[in-house]
Structures are given as structure tokens and as C-alpha cells.
Amino acid sequence: MGPRSPTTELSAGPRGGETRPDQRAEGKDQPLEVLRHVPIESIVPNSQQPRTDWEPEGLKELARSISANGLLEPIIVRTVGDRYEIVAGERRWRACKIAGWLEIPAIVRSCEDKESLQVALVENVQRSDLNPVDEARAYKALSMEYELTHDEIANQVGKDRSTVTNLVRILNLSDSMLGHVSRGTLSTGHARVLLSVPDEHRPTLAQRIIDESWSVRAAEAWAKRLAKGLGGTRQGASRGQRKSESLQRIEEELCRRFSAEVRIRVKRQGGKLEFRYHDDEDLSRLLDLLGVAVC
């Protein structure tokens, strides 16, 4: 059974610290926050919760920890009708339900929909609890529904504006590809590369990244070759030699193996094999892979 409700309600400060009841009148511009023990069954999830993936084993592990050590941090809720809606702490609430608690310590806060979404988003981002797609959708909701700029969102979550913008852009991918990003079979780096190629080529590139475990650099190299008309349609520089399908496959395998842009240049007799590197560190990495010792 969960802890019993206290006989006296305590107001809580901005960070959840308890204050004396006679301090409630201070800071009149701040919403009143009350710490109480709330019945588990009177709480409902946040309708704007950015997180959609609840990993069952992780919840069971948290439930065991809460059973052994108690709940170290109360959840935050707001009143909606005769119920309490979670603002932050849904994962802890779910774990307490698994642990069989009847009540849960909660800070009851007065807040509007926008603030509720912001608090839920910031908590999840700070705890690294969101997958990239859920995070991107939350940013988009703040931008579209509540008219926050990407700069304002970035300030809220402590990230660069470009990070927020680039993450929102991945939502332009298909649902299938976003599913892979959510599960981690495609990284956000891979997603950005997919966005750089025409729609009709994205499924092919995504499947090769997954099937052949391509790094982001290998995927970038493939995308660059596509953009420059390589892959069987570009002709050799000196004699108009067409690159064979076998050479195309070799080129792609070298890109994957070395995580670098590798090109085979076909000439009348023989050709050239070119490796491109970004900086001295990247050059050293390639030399190590090629077994070249530099004194």
C-alpha cells in the first residue's frame, strides 16, 4: 500500500521543495502548488505527453526500486474536472501502479495546456527519456499549437536552435522511416541524410543503411554519388567509360567498410581509387584501417 495522505497540505516552492503553510501568500504571481498524497486511481495521463514509448521491463525495474526505496521525487499534477492530470512524472506513476501503491505524493500545480506540455517536455528531455521522434513531435506541437519560435523552445530545453530545427525536420520522413528512428535502427544522422535525397530514393537508402549497417558517413557518400549522377549513369572523365555494376557494388562496399567517401574513377586503361577525408584525425583513422604506419 502506498503512503497515507498527510493531515496538513503543504505548499511547494518552484522546485518542489516543501514550504510552510503560512508562506502560501508570498509570490502572489506564482501559481499555488500544494504537496499532497493523491489516490492513484484519481490520476490520468497527460493528454499532451510527448513520450509514447513505455518500455515494460524498465517500468518493472523502476517499480522494484520504488518498492525498496520509496519515491524520491513527487510527481506533478494539475486538476482537470474531478481528476488529476499528470504534468510530469508519468513513468513514476505507472511504476507505482505496478508496485501496488494506492496513493502517490504529488505536487498539485495550477497551469495551462502550454505550460503543461512545456514541463512534460523539459522533464523528459533532461532525463533523456524521449526517443527522437517523440521529442521532434513535442517541439512541433509547441511551435504550431502554441506559436513558440525554435529559439524559445531551445531556451526552454537547453539546446541549440539548430538542434531543435533539425530534429523537427525529420518529421518529413515517412511513418515507416520514423518508426526505425524511434527504435534506433536509424539514427538522427541517418535521418538527415535521407532528407537530402529525393523521396523516391529514400526507401532504397534506408534499407541499405539498416541491412548493411552503414555509418552516417557511408550513407552521405551514397547520397553524394546519387546527387552527382553516379551509380551507373555517370561516365568516366577521360574516355566516357561507363562504370560497371560490379564496380558500383565495390565502391559502395568500400564506403561502408571505411565509413568514408570512396570513388572509383574509370579510365581507358585501369583507373583511380580515391578516398576522401575530412581532417587530420579522419586521415589517421583511414590510415589505421588500411594498415599504413606513419612515422
mmCIF file of C-alpha atoms in Angstrom:
data_model
loop_
_atom_site.group_PDB
_atom_site.id
_atom_site.type_symbol
_atom_site.label_atom_id
_atom_site.label_comp_id
_atom_site.label_asym_id
_atom_site.label_seq_id
_atom_site.Cartn_x
_atom_site.Cartn_y
_atom_site.Cartn_z
ATOM 1 C CA MET A 1 0.000 0.000 0.000
ATOM 2 C CA GLY A 2 1.240 3.461 -0.760
ATOM 3 C CA PRO A 3 1.915 6.078 1.917
ATOM 4 C CA ARG A 4 -1.058 7.633 3.648
ATOM 5 C CA SER A 5 -2.096 11.196 2.887
ATOM 6 C CA PRO A 6 -0.671 13.793 5.282
ATOM 7 C CA THR A 7 -3.115 15.568 7.595
ATOM 8 C CA THR A 8 -1.839 19.009 6.511
ATOM 9 C CA GLU A 9 -1.385 20.183 2.941
ATOM 10 C CA LEU A 10 1.985 21.777 2.296
ATOM 11 C CA SER A 11 2.579 24.293 -0.447
ATOM 12 C CA ALA A 12 5.634 23.600 -2.581
ATOM 13 C CA GLY A 13 8.162 26.016 -3.994
ATOM 14 C CA PRO A 14 9.041 26.241 -7.713
ATOM 15 C CA ARG A 15 11.456 23.307 -7.445
ATOM 16 C CA GLY A 16 9.155 21.083 -5.423
ATOM 17 C CA GLY A 17 10.702 21.883 -2.035
ATOM 18 C CA GLU A 18 8.211 21.996 0.815
ATOM 19 C CA THR A 19 7.337 25.323 2.454
ATOM 20 C CA ARG A 20 5.270 26.149 5.495
ATOM 21 C CA PRO A 21 1.535 26.721 5.071
ATOM 22 C CA ASP A 22 1.944 30.350 6.226
ATOM 23 C CA GLN A 23 4.250 31.001 3.242
ATOM 24 C CA ARG A 24 1.488 30.493 0.652
ATOM 25 C CA ALA A 25 0.750 34.188 0.395
ATOM 26 C CA GLU A 26 4.281 35.004 -0.772
ATOM 27 C CA GLY A 27 4.915 35.361 -4.522
ATOM 28 C CA LYS A 28 1.338 36.047 -5.499
ATOM 29 C CA ASP A 29 2.222 35.980 -9.195
ATOM 30 C CA GLN A 30 3.334 32.372 -8.902
ATOM 31 C CA PRO A 31 0.764 29.548 -9.237
ATOM 32 C CA LEU A 32 -0.115 27.896 -5.944
ATOM 33 C CA GLU A 33 1.481 24.486 -5.604
ATOM 34 C CA VAL A 34 0.252 22.044 -2.981
ATOM 35 C CA LEU A 35 2.001 18.840 -1.959
ATOM 36 C CA ARG A 36 -0.426 16.065 -1.063
ATOM 37 C CA HIS A 37 -0.881 12.316 -1.360
ATOM 38 C CA VAL A 38 -3.266 11.656 -4.229
ATOM 39 C CA PRO A 39 -5.154 8.379 -4.863
ATOM 40 C CA ILE A 40 -3.527 6.572 -7.772
ATOM 41 C CA GLU A 41 -6.865 5.838 -9.448
ATOM 42 C CA SER A 42 -7.871 9.522 -9.500
ATOM 43 C CA ILE A 43 -4.873 10.381 -11.717
ATOM 44 C CA VAL A 44 -4.994 10.331 -15.530
ATOM 45 C CA PRO A 45 -2.102 10.586 -18.018
ATOM 46 C CA ASN A 46 -1.222 13.892 -19.660
ATOM 47 C CA SER A 47 -3.179 14.233 -22.893
ATOM 48 C CA GLN A 48 -0.151 16.079 -24.329
ATOM 49 C CA GLN A 49 2.506 13.715 -23.018
ATOM 50 C CA PRO A 50 5.315 13.804 -25.610
ATOM 51 C CA ARG A 51 6.510 10.328 -24.750
ATOM 52 C CA THR A 52 4.724 7.425 -26.473
ATOM 53 C CA ASP A 53 7.124 4.539 -25.775
ATOM 54 C CA TRP A 54 6.827 2.924 -22.335
ATOM 55 C CA GLU A 55 9.338 0.075 -22.060
ATOM 56 C CA PRO A 56 7.719 -2.624 -19.859
ATOM 57 C CA GLU A 57 10.912 -4.066 -18.383
ATOM 58 C CA GLY A 58 12.183 -0.602 -17.482
ATOM 59 C CA LEU A 59 8.903 0.145 -15.688
ATOM 60 C CA LYS A 60 9.123 -3.114 -13.738
ATOM 61 C CA GLU A 61 12.688 -2.307 -12.711
ATOM 62 C CA LEU A 62 11.628 1.156 -11.538
ATOM 63 C CA ALA A 63 8.693 -0.379 -9.646
ATOM 64 C CA ARG A 64 11.086 -2.683 -7.772
ATOM 65 C CA SER A 65 13.315 0.279 -6.908
ATOM 66 C CA ILE A 66 10.335 2.318 -5.652
ATOM 67 C CA SER A 67 9.119 -0.629 -3.549
ATOM 68 C CA ALA A 68 12.547 -0.897 -1.953
ATOM 69 C CA ASN A 69 13.464 2.772 -1.570
ATOM 70 C CA GLY A 70 10.251 4.732 -1.845
ATOM 71 C CA LEU A 71 9.513 7.547 -4.286
ATOM 72 C CA LEU A 72 12.352 10.055 -4.032
ATOM 73 C CA GLU A 73 10.612 12.788 -6.043
ATOM 74 C CA PRO A 74 6.875 13.555 -6.164
ATOM 75 C CA ILE A 75 5.090 13.757 -9.483
ATOM 76 C CA ILE A 76 3.467 16.996 -10.670
ATOM 77 C CA VAL A 77 -0.252 17.085 -11.480
ATOM 78 C CA ARG A 78 -2.950 19.641 -12.228
ATOM 79 C CA THR A 79 -6.682 19.464 -11.606
ATOM 80 C CA VAL A 80 -8.895 18.778 -14.620
ATOM 81 C CA GLY A 81 -12.522 18.497 -13.558
ATOM 82 C CA ASP A 82 -12.691 15.998 -10.714
ATOM 83 C CA ARG A 83 -9.466 14.265 -11.746
ATOM 84 C CA TYR A 84 -5.755 14.977 -11.574
ATOM 85 C CA GLU A 85 -3.846 15.100 -14.862
ATOM 86 C CA ILE A 86 -0.128 14.365 -14.831
ATOM 87 C CA VAL A 87 2.117 17.268 -15.809
ATOM 88 C CA ALA A 88 5.415 15.487 -15.107
ATOM 89 C CA GLY A 89 6.232 12.047 -13.755
ATOM 90 C CA GLU A 90 4.023 9.665 -15.716
ATOM 91 C CA ARG A 91 6.718 6.989 -15.713
ATOM 92 C CA ARG A 92 6.919 7.143 -11.897
ATOM 93 C CA TRP A 93 3.115 6.993 -11.674
ATOM 94 C CA ARG A 94 2.997 3.922 -13.911
ATOM 95 C CA ALA A 95 5.721 2.238 -11.839
ATOM 96 C CA CYS A 96 3.856 2.991 -8.590
ATOM 97 C CA LYS A 97 0.732 1.370 -10.047
ATOM 98 C CA ILE A 98 2.791 -1.737 -10.867
ATOM 99 C CA ALA A 99 4.173 -1.685 -7.311
ATOM 100 C CA GLY A 100 0.610 -1.751 -5.976
ATOM 101 C CA TRP A 101 0.544 1.705 -4.416
ATOM 102 C CA LEU A 102 -2.846 3.224 -3.640
ATOM 103 C CA GLU A 103 -1.605 6.789 -3.190
ATOM 104 C CA ILE A 104 1.315 8.776 -4.570
ATOM 105 C CA PRO A 105 2.999 12.012 -3.410
ATOM 106 C CA ALA A 106 2.114 14.732 -5.904
ATOM 107 C CA ILE A 107 2.606 18.458 -6.272
ATOM 108 C CA VAL A 108 -0.709 19.909 -7.422
ATOM 109 C CA ARG A 109 0.034 22.848 -9.710
ATOM 110 C CA SER A 110 -2.204 25.359 -11.437
ATOM 111 C CA CYS A 111 -1.110 25.596 -15.068
ATOM 112 C CA GLU A 112 -2.458 25.939 -18.598
ATOM 113 C CA ASP A 113 -2.078 23.484 -21.502
ATOM 114 C CA LYS A 114 1.043 25.163 -22.908
ATOM 115 C CA GLU A 115 2.873 25.131 -19.581
ATOM 116 C CA SER A 116 1.822 21.523 -19.019
ATOM 117 C CA LEU A 117 3.350 20.459 -22.333
ATOM 118 C CA GLN A 118 6.489 22.506 -21.704
ATOM 119 C CA VAL A 119 7.055 20.982 -18.261
ATOM 120 C CA ALA A 120 6.483 17.439 -19.552
ATOM 121 C CA LEU A 121 8.836 18.032 -22.469
ATOM 122 C CA VAL A 122 11.612 19.597 -20.393
ATOM 123 C CA GLU A 123 11.467 16.811 -17.805
ATOM 124 C CA ASN A 124 11.661 14.068 -20.431
ATOM 125 C CA VAL A 125 14.461 15.773 -22.379
ATOM 126 C CA GLN A 126 16.505 16.400 -19.237
ATOM 127 C CA ARG A 127 16.094 12.766 -18.228
ATOM 128 C CA SER A 128 16.908 11.580 -21.797
ATOM 129 C CA ASP A 129 13.622 9.649 -21.706
ATOM 130 C CA LEU A 130 12.318 10.636 -25.140
ATOM 131 C CA ASN A 131 13.133 8.977 -28.434
ATOM 132 C CA PRO A 132 13.999 11.479 -31.198
ATOM 133 C CA VAL A 133 10.626 11.233 -32.949
ATOM 134 C CA ASP A 134 8.605 11.918 -29.792
ATOM 135 C CA GLU A 135 10.926 14.818 -29.000
ATOM 136 C CA ALA A 136 10.515 16.228 -32.522
ATOM 137 C CA ARG A 137 6.716 15.950 -32.314
ATOM 138 C CA ALA A 138 6.715 17.777 -28.976
ATOM 139 C CA TYR A 139 8.802 20.602 -30.448
ATOM 140 C CA LYS A 140 6.423 20.808 -33.399
ATOM 141 C CA ALA A 141 3.417 20.986 -31.064
ATOM 142 C CA LEU A 142 4.999 23.835 -29.114
ATOM 143 C CA SER A 143 5.736 25.618 -32.379
ATOM 144 C CA MET A 144 2.460 25.036 -34.216
ATOM 145 C CA GLU A 145 -0.133 24.971 -31.436
ATOM 146 C CA TYR A 146 1.414 27.476 -29.032
ATOM 147 C CA GLU A 147 3.337 29.630 -31.526
ATOM 148 C CA LEU A 148 6.720 29.331 -29.822
ATOM 149 C CA THR A 149 9.743 30.009 -32.010
ATOM 150 C CA HIS A 150 12.522 27.454 -32.265
ATOM 151 C CA ASP A 151 14.722 29.885 -30.324
ATOM 152 C CA GLU A 152 12.191 29.965 -27.481
ATOM 153 C CA ILE A 153 11.883 26.173 -27.462
ATOM 154 C CA ALA A 154 15.673 25.810 -27.457
ATOM 155 C CA ASN A 155 15.907 28.089 -24.420
ATOM 156 C CA GLN A 156 13.286 26.008 -22.623
ATOM 157 C CA VAL A 157 15.091 22.693 -23.116
ATOM 158 C CA GLY A 158 18.680 23.966 -23.013
ATOM 159 C CA LYS A 159 19.617 23.088 -26.584
ATOM 160 C CA ASP A 160 20.795 24.995 -29.653
ATOM 161 C CA ARG A 161 18.160 26.361 -32.013
ATOM 162 C CA SER A 162 19.705 24.372 -34.895
ATOM 163 C CA THR A 163 19.266 21.164 -32.887
ATOM 164 C CA VAL A 164 15.543 21.858 -32.465
ATOM 165 C CA THR A 165 15.126 22.831 -36.139
ATOM 166 C CA ASN A 166 16.990 19.783 -37.459
ATOM 167 C CA LEU A 167 15.013 17.455 -35.220
ATOM 168 C CA VAL A 168 11.657 18.847 -36.352
ATOM 169 C CA ARG A 169 12.750 18.356 -39.986
ATOM 170 C CA ILE A 170 12.942 14.571 -39.580
ATOM 171 C CA LEU A 171 9.134 14.518 -39.294
ATOM 172 C CA ASN A 172 9.110 14.955 -43.083
ATOM 173 C CA LEU A 173 10.165 11.303 -43.414
ATOM 174 C CA SER A 174 7.617 8.529 -43.923
ATOM 175 C CA ASP A 175 5.970 6.821 -40.949
ATOM 176 C CA SER A 176 7.954 3.670 -41.688
ATOM 177 C CA MET A 177 11.269 5.508 -41.515
ATOM 178 C CA LEU A 178 10.204 7.398 -38.394
ATOM 179 C CA GLY A 179 9.437 4.042 -36.818
ATOM 180 C CA HIS A 180 13.043 2.978 -37.415
ATOM 181 C CA VAL A 181 14.303 6.265 -35.921
ATOM 182 C CA SER A 182 12.106 5.685 -32.841
ATOM 183 C CA ARG A 183 13.526 2.173 -32.404
ATOM 184 C CA GLY A 184 17.101 3.276 -33.029
ATOM 185 C CA THR A 185 17.676 1.219 -36.187
ATOM 186 C CA LEU A 186 18.131 4.561 -37.960
ATOM 187 C CA SER A 187 19.919 7.402 -36.162
ATOM 188 C CA THR A 188 19.017 11.075 -36.431
ATOM 189 C CA GLY A 189 22.190 11.439 -38.509
ATOM 190 C CA HIS A 190 20.884 8.830 -40.938
ATOM 191 C CA ALA A 191 17.529 10.644 -40.973
ATOM 192 C CA ARG A 192 19.197 13.893 -42.043
ATOM 193 C CA VAL A 193 20.960 12.082 -44.886
ATOM 194 C CA LEU A 194 17.653 10.558 -46.011
ATOM 195 C CA LEU A 195 16.139 14.036 -46.140
ATOM 196 C CA SER A 196 18.920 15.112 -48.513
ATOM 197 C CA VAL A 197 17.911 12.656 -51.266
ATOM 198 C CA PRO A 198 14.755 12.675 -53.433
ATOM 199 C CA ASP A 199 11.695 10.915 -51.979
ATOM 200 C CA GLU A 200 11.829 8.039 -54.458
ATOM 201 C CA HIS A 201 15.366 7.082 -53.398
ATOM 202 C CA ARG A 202 14.801 7.217 -49.642
ATOM 203 C CA PRO A 203 13.400 3.671 -49.186
ATOM 204 C CA THR A 204 16.396 2.167 -51.017
ATOM 205 C CA LEU A 205 18.911 4.141 -48.966
ATOM 206 C CA ALA A 206 17.116 3.440 -45.676
ATOM 207 C CA GLN A 207 17.044 -0.296 -46.361
ATOM 208 C CA ARG A 208 20.749 -0.381 -47.220
ATOM 209 C CA ILE A 209 21.617 1.537 -44.052
ATOM 210 C CA ILE A 210 19.675 -1.000 -41.986
ATOM 211 C CA ASP A 211 20.678 -4.187 -43.829
ATOM 212 C CA GLU A 212 24.363 -3.327 -44.225
ATOM 213 C CA SER A 213 24.859 -1.338 -41.001
ATOM 214 C CA TRP A 214 26.046 1.740 -42.862
ATOM 215 C CA SER A 215 27.545 4.575 -40.845
ATOM 216 C CA VAL A 216 26.303 8.120 -41.387
ATOM 217 C CA ARG A 217 29.407 8.864 -43.473
ATOM 218 C CA ALA A 218 28.805 5.872 -45.705
ATOM 219 C CA ALA A 219 25.212 6.987 -46.221
ATOM 220 C CA GLU A 220 26.412 10.530 -47.014
ATOM 221 C CA ALA A 221 28.825 9.156 -49.603
ATOM 222 C CA TRP A 222 25.995 7.220 -51.286
ATOM 223 C CA ALA A 223 23.829 10.351 -51.303
ATOM 224 C CA LYS A 224 26.632 12.430 -52.831
ATOM 225 C CA ARG A 225 27.165 9.902 -55.604
ATOM 226 C CA LEU A 226 23.449 9.924 -56.318
ATOM 227 C CA ALA A 227 23.415 13.734 -56.463
ATOM 228 C CA LYS A 228 26.341 13.784 -58.882
ATOM 229 C CA GLY A 229 24.774 11.270 -61.243
ATOM 230 C CA LEU A 230 26.943 8.297 -60.257
ATOM 231 C CA GLY A 231 25.683 4.790 -59.843
ATOM 232 C CA GLY A 232 25.883 3.543 -63.418
ATOM 233 C CA THR A 233 24.868 6.693 -65.292
ATOM 234 C CA ARG A 234 27.972 8.848 -64.936
ATOM 235 C CA GLN A 235 30.742 8.304 -67.468
ATOM 236 C CA GLY A 236 34.472 8.225 -66.860
ATOM 237 C CA ALA A 237 36.250 11.559 -67.079
ATOM 238 C CA SER A 238 38.764 10.737 -69.778
ATOM 239 C CA ARG A 239 37.201 8.230 -72.224
ATOM 240 C CA GLY A 240 33.484 8.150 -71.427
ATOM 241 C CA GLN A 241 33.868 4.744 -69.780
ATOM 242 C CA ARG A 242 30.671 3.546 -68.086
ATOM 243 C CA LYS A 243 31.127 2.213 -64.552
ATOM 244 C CA SER A 244 30.038 -1.427 -64.388
ATOM 245 C CA GLU A 245 27.550 -2.702 -61.830
ATOM 246 C CA SER A 246 30.286 -4.751 -60.168
ATOM 247 C CA LEU A 247 32.425 -1.620 -59.715
ATOM 248 C CA GLN A 248 29.412 0.215 -58.294
ATOM 249 C CA ARG A 249 28.947 -2.530 -55.708
ATOM 250 C CA ILE A 250 32.661 -2.465 -54.866
ATOM 251 C CA GLU A 251 32.521 1.302 -54.438
ATOM 252 C CA GLU A 252 29.527 1.066 -52.110
ATOM 253 C CA GLU A 253 31.161 -1.704 -50.073
ATOM 254 C CA LEU A 254 34.326 0.393 -49.650
ATOM 255 C CA CYS A 255 32.207 3.346 -48.491
ATOM 256 C CA ARG A 256 30.502 1.146 -45.928
ATOM 257 C CA ARG A 257 33.663 -0.577 -44.727
ATOM 258 C CA PHE A 258 35.725 2.601 -44.306
ATOM 259 C CA SER A 259 32.879 4.965 -43.318
ATOM 260 C CA ALA A 260 34.214 7.416 -45.878
ATOM 261 C CA GLU A 261 33.521 8.697 -49.365
ATOM 262 C CA VAL A 262 35.327 6.352 -51.763
ATOM 263 C CA ARG A 263 35.289 6.723 -55.544
ATOM 264 C CA ILE A 264 36.458 4.502 -58.366
ATOM 265 C CA ARG A 265 37.485 6.558 -61.410
ATOM 266 C CA VAL A 266 37.323 4.518 -64.631
ATOM 267 C CA LYS A 267 39.835 5.346 -67.381
ATOM 268 C CA ARG A 268 40.758 3.829 -70.741
ATOM 269 C CA GLN A 269 43.330 1.653 -69.027
ATOM 270 C CA GLY A 270 42.781 0.988 -65.365
ATOM 271 C CA GLY A 271 41.563 3.849 -63.218
ATOM 272 C CA LYS A 272 41.885 5.560 -59.851
ATOM 273 C CA LEU A 273 40.720 4.658 -56.372
ATOM 274 C CA GLU A 274 40.104 7.795 -54.299
ATOM 275 C CA PHE A 275 39.485 8.164 -50.562
ATOM 276 C CA ARG A 276 38.251 11.461 -49.197
ATOM 277 C CA TYR A 277 38.848 12.540 -45.605
ATOM 278 C CA HIS A 278 37.551 15.483 -43.559
ATOM 279 C CA ASP A 279 40.532 16.351 -41.342
ATOM 280 C CA ASP A 280 43.818 15.010 -39.964
ATOM 281 C CA GLU A 281 42.027 12.833 -37.431
ATOM 282 C CA ASP A 282 39.899 11.280 -40.168
ATOM 283 C CA LEU A 283 43.042 10.691 -42.273
ATOM 284 C CA SER A 284 44.738 8.918 -39.358
ATOM 285 C CA ARG A 285 41.655 6.726 -38.916
ATOM 286 C CA LEU A 286 41.725 5.696 -42.591
ATOM 287 C CA LEU A 287 45.471 5.004 -42.480
ATOM 288 C CA ASP A 288 44.970 2.759 -39.459
ATOM 289 C CA LEU A 289 42.225 0.837 -41.297
ATOM 290 C CA LEU A 290 44.478 0.467 -44.340
ATOM 291 C CA GLY A 291 47.351 -0.725 -42.177
ATOM 292 C CA VAL A 292 49.610 2.155 -43.153
ATOM 293 C CA ALA A 293 52.169 3.043 -40.473
ATOM 294 C CA VAL A 294 53.123 6.703 -40.323
ATOM 295 C CA CYS A 295 56.421 7.575 -38.645
#
